[in-house]
mmCIF file with all atom_site columns, C-alpha atoms in Angstrom:
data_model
loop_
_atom_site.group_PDB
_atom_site.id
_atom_site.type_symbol
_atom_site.label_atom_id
_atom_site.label_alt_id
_atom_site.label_comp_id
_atom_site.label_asym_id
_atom_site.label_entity_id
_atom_site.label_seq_id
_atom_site.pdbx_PDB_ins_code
_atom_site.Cartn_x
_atom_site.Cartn_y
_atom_site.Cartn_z
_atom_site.occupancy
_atom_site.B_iso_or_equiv
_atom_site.pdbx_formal_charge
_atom_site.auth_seq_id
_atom_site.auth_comp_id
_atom_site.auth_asym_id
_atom_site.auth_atom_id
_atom_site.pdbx_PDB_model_num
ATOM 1  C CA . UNK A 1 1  ? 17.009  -37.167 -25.107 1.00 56.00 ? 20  UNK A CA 1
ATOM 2  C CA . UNK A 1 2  ? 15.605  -34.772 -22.942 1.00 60.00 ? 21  UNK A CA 1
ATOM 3  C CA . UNK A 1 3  ? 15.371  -31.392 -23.263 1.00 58.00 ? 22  UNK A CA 1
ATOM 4  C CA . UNK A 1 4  ? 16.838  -28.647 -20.327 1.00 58.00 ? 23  UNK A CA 1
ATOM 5  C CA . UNK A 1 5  ? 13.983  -26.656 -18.780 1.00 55.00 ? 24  UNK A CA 1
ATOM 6  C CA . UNK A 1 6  ? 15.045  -22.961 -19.260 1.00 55.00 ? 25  UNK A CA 1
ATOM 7  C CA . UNK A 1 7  ? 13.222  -20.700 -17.266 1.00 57.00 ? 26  UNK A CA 1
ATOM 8  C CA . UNK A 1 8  ? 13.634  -17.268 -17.390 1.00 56.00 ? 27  UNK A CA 1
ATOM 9  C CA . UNK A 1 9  ? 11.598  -14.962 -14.628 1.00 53.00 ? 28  UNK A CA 1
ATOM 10 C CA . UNK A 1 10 ? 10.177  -12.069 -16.637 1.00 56.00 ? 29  UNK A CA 1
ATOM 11 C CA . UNK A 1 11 ? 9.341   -10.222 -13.694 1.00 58.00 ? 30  UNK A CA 1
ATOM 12 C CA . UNK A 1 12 ? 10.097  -9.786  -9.678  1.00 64.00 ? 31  UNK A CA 1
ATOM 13 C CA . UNK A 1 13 ? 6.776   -11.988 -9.169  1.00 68.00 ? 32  UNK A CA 1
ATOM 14 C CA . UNK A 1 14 ? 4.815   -15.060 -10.765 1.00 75.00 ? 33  UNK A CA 1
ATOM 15 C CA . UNK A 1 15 ? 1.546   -13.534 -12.382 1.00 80.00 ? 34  UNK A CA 1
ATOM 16 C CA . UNK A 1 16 ? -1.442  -15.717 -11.353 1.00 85.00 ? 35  UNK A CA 1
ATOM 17 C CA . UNK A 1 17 ? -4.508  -15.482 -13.409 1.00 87.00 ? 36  UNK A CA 1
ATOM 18 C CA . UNK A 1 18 ? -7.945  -15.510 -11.800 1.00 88.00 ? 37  UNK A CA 1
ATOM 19 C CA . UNK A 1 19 ? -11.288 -14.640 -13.318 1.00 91.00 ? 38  UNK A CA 1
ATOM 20 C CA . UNK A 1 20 ? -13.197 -11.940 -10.996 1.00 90.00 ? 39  UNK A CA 1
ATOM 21 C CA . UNK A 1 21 ? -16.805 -10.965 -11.720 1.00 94.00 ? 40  UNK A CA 1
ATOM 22 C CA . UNK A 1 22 ? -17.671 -7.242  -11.404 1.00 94.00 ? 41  UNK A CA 1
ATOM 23 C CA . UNK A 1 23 ? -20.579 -5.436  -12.043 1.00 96.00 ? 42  UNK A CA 1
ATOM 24 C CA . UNK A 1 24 ? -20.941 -4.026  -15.860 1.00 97.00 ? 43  UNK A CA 1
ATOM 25 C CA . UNK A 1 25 ? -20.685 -0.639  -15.030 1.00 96.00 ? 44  UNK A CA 1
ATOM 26 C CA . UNK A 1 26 ? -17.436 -0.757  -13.012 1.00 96.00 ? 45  UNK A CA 1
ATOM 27 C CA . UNK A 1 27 ? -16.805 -3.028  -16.041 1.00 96.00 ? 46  UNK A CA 1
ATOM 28 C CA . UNK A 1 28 ? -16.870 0.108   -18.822 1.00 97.00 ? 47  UNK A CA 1
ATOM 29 C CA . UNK A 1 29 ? -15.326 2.549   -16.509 1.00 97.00 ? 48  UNK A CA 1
ATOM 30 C CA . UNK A 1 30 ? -12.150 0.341   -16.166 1.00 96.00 ? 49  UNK A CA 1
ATOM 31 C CA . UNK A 1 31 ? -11.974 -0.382  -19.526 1.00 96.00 ? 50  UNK A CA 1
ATOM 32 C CA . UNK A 1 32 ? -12.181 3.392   -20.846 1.00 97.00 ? 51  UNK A CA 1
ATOM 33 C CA . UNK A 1 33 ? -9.588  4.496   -17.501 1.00 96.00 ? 52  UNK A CA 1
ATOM 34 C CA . UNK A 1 34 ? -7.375  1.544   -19.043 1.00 96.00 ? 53  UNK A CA 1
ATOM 35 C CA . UNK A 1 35 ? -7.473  3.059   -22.381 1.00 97.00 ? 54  UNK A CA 1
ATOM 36 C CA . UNK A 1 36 ? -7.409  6.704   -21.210 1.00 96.00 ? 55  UNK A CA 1
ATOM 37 C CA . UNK A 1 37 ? -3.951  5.346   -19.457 1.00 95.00 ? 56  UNK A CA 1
ATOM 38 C CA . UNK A 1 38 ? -2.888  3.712   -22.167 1.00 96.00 ? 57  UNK A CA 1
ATOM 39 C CA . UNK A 1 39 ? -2.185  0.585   -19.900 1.00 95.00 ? 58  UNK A CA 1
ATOM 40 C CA . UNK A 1 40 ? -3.472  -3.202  -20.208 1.00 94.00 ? 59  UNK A CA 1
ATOM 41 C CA . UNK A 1 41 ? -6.736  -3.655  -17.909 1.00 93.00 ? 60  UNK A CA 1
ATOM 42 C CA . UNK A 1 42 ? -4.545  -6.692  -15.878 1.00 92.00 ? 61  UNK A CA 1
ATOM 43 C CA . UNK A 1 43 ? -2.126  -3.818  -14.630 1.00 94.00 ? 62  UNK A CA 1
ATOM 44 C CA . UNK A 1 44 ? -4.798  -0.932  -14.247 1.00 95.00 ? 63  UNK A CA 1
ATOM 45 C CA . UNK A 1 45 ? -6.913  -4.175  -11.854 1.00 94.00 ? 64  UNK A CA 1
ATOM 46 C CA . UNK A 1 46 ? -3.121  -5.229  -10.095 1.00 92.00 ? 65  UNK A CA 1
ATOM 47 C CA . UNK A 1 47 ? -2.475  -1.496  -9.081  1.00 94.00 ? 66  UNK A CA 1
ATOM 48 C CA . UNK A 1 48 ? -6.059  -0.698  -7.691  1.00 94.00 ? 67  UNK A CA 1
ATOM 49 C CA . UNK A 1 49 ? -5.784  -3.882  -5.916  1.00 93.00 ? 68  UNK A CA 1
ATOM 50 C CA . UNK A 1 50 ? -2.801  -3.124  -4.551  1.00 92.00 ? 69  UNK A CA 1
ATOM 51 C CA . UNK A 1 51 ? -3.357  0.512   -3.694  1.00 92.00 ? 70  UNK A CA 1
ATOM 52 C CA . UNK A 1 52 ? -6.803  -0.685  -1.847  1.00 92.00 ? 71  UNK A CA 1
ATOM 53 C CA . UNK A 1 53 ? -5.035  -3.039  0.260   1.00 90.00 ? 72  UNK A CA 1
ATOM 54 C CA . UNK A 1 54 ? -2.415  -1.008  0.938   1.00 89.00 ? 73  UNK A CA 1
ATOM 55 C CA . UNK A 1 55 ? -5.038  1.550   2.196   1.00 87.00 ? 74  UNK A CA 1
ATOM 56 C CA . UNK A 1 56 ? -7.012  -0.926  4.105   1.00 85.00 ? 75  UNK A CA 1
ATOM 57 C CA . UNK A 1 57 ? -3.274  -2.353  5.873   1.00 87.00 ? 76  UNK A CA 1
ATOM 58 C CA . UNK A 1 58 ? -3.193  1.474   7.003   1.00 85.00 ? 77  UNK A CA 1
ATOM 59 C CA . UNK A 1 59 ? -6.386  1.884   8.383   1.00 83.00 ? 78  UNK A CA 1
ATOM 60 C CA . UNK A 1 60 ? -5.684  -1.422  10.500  1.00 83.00 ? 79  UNK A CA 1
ATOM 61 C CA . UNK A 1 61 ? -2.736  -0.405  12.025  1.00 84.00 ? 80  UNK A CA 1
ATOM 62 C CA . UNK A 1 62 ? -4.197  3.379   12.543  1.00 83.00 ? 81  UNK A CA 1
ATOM 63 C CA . UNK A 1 63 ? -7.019  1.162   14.127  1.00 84.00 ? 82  UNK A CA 1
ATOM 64 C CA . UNK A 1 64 ? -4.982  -0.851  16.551  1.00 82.00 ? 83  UNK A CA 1
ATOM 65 C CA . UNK A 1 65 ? -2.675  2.136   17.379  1.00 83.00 ? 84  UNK A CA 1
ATOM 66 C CA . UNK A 1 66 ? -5.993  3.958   18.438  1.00 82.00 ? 85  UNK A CA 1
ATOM 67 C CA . UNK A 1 67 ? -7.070  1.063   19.829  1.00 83.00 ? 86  UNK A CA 1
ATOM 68 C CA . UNK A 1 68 ? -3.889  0.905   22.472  1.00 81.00 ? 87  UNK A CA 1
ATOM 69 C CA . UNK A 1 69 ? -3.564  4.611   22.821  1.00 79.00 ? 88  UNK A CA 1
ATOM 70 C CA . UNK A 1 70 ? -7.287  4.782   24.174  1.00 82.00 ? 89  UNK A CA 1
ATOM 71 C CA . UNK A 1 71 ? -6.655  2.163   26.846  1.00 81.00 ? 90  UNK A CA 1
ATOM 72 C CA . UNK A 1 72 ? -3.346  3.414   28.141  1.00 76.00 ? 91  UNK A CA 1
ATOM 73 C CA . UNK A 1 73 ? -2.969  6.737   29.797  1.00 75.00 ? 92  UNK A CA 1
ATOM 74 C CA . UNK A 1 74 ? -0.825  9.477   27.693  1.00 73.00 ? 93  UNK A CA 1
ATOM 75 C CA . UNK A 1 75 ? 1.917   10.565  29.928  1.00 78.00 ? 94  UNK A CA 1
ATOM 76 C CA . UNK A 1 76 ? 5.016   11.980  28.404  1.00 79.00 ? 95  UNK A CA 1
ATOM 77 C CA . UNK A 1 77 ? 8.921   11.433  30.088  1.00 85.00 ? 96  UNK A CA 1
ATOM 78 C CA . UNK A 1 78 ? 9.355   15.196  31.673  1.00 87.00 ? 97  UNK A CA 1
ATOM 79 C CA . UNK A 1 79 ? 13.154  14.781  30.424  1.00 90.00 ? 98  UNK A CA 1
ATOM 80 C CA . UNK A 1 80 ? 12.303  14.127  26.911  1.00 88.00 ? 99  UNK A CA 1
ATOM 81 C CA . UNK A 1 81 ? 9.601   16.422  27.327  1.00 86.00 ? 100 UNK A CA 1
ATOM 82 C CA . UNK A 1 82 ? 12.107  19.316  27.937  1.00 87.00 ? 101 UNK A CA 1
ATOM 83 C CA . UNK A 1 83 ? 14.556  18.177  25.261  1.00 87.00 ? 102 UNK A CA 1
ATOM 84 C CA . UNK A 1 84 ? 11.665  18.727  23.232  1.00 83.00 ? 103 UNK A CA 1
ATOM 85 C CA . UNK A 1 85 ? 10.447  22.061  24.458  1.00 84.00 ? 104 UNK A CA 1
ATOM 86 C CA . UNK A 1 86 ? 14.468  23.092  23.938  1.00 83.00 ? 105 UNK A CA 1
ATOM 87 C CA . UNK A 1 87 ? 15.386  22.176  20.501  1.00 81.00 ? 106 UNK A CA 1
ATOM 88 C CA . UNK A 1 88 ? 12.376  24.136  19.320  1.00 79.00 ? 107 UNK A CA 1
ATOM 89 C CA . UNK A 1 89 ? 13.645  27.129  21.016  1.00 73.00 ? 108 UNK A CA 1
ATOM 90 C CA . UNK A 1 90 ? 16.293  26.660  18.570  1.00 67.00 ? 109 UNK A CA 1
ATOM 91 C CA . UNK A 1 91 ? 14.641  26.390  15.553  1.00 62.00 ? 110 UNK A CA 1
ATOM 92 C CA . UNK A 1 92 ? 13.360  28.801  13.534  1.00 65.00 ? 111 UNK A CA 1
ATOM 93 C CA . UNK A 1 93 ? 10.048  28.293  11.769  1.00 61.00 ? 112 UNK A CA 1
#
């Protein structure tokens, strides 16, 4: 008789494991800001990961948003532009 396959997800995501050579140094300093944080050195290697692509994400849309602003002329609607210049009238700083 076969047996039912339970599965129970223990987190939001499947962890993958992957071996990732690094230099030594790095090596130590991860392993003594792991301890120093009390966390495991998977989780203190998945948040800089994910914090250094996050970053890098940024700096490619900040790249392409430069990118379009320097080819198109800045020109702002004059009606918005009053709107603008009005509701700070109002406000005070």
């Amino acid at each position: 008789m076969r047996r039912p396959m339970v599965w129970y997800n223990q987190s939001y995501t499947r962890n993958v494991k992957t071996a990732v050579s690094v230099p030594e140094d790095l090596y130590l300093l991860a392993e003594a800001t792991a301890k120093r944080l009390r966390v495991s050195r998977s989780h203190l290697y998945a948040t800089a990961l994910s914090e250094y692509l996050a970053r890098v994400q940024s700096e490619n849309v900040t790249s392409q948003l430069n990118k379009i602003y320097s080819e198109e002329p800045a020109k702002l609607d004059d009606v918005l532009h009053r709107a603008q210049l009005q509701s700070m009238k109002r406000n005070i700083w």
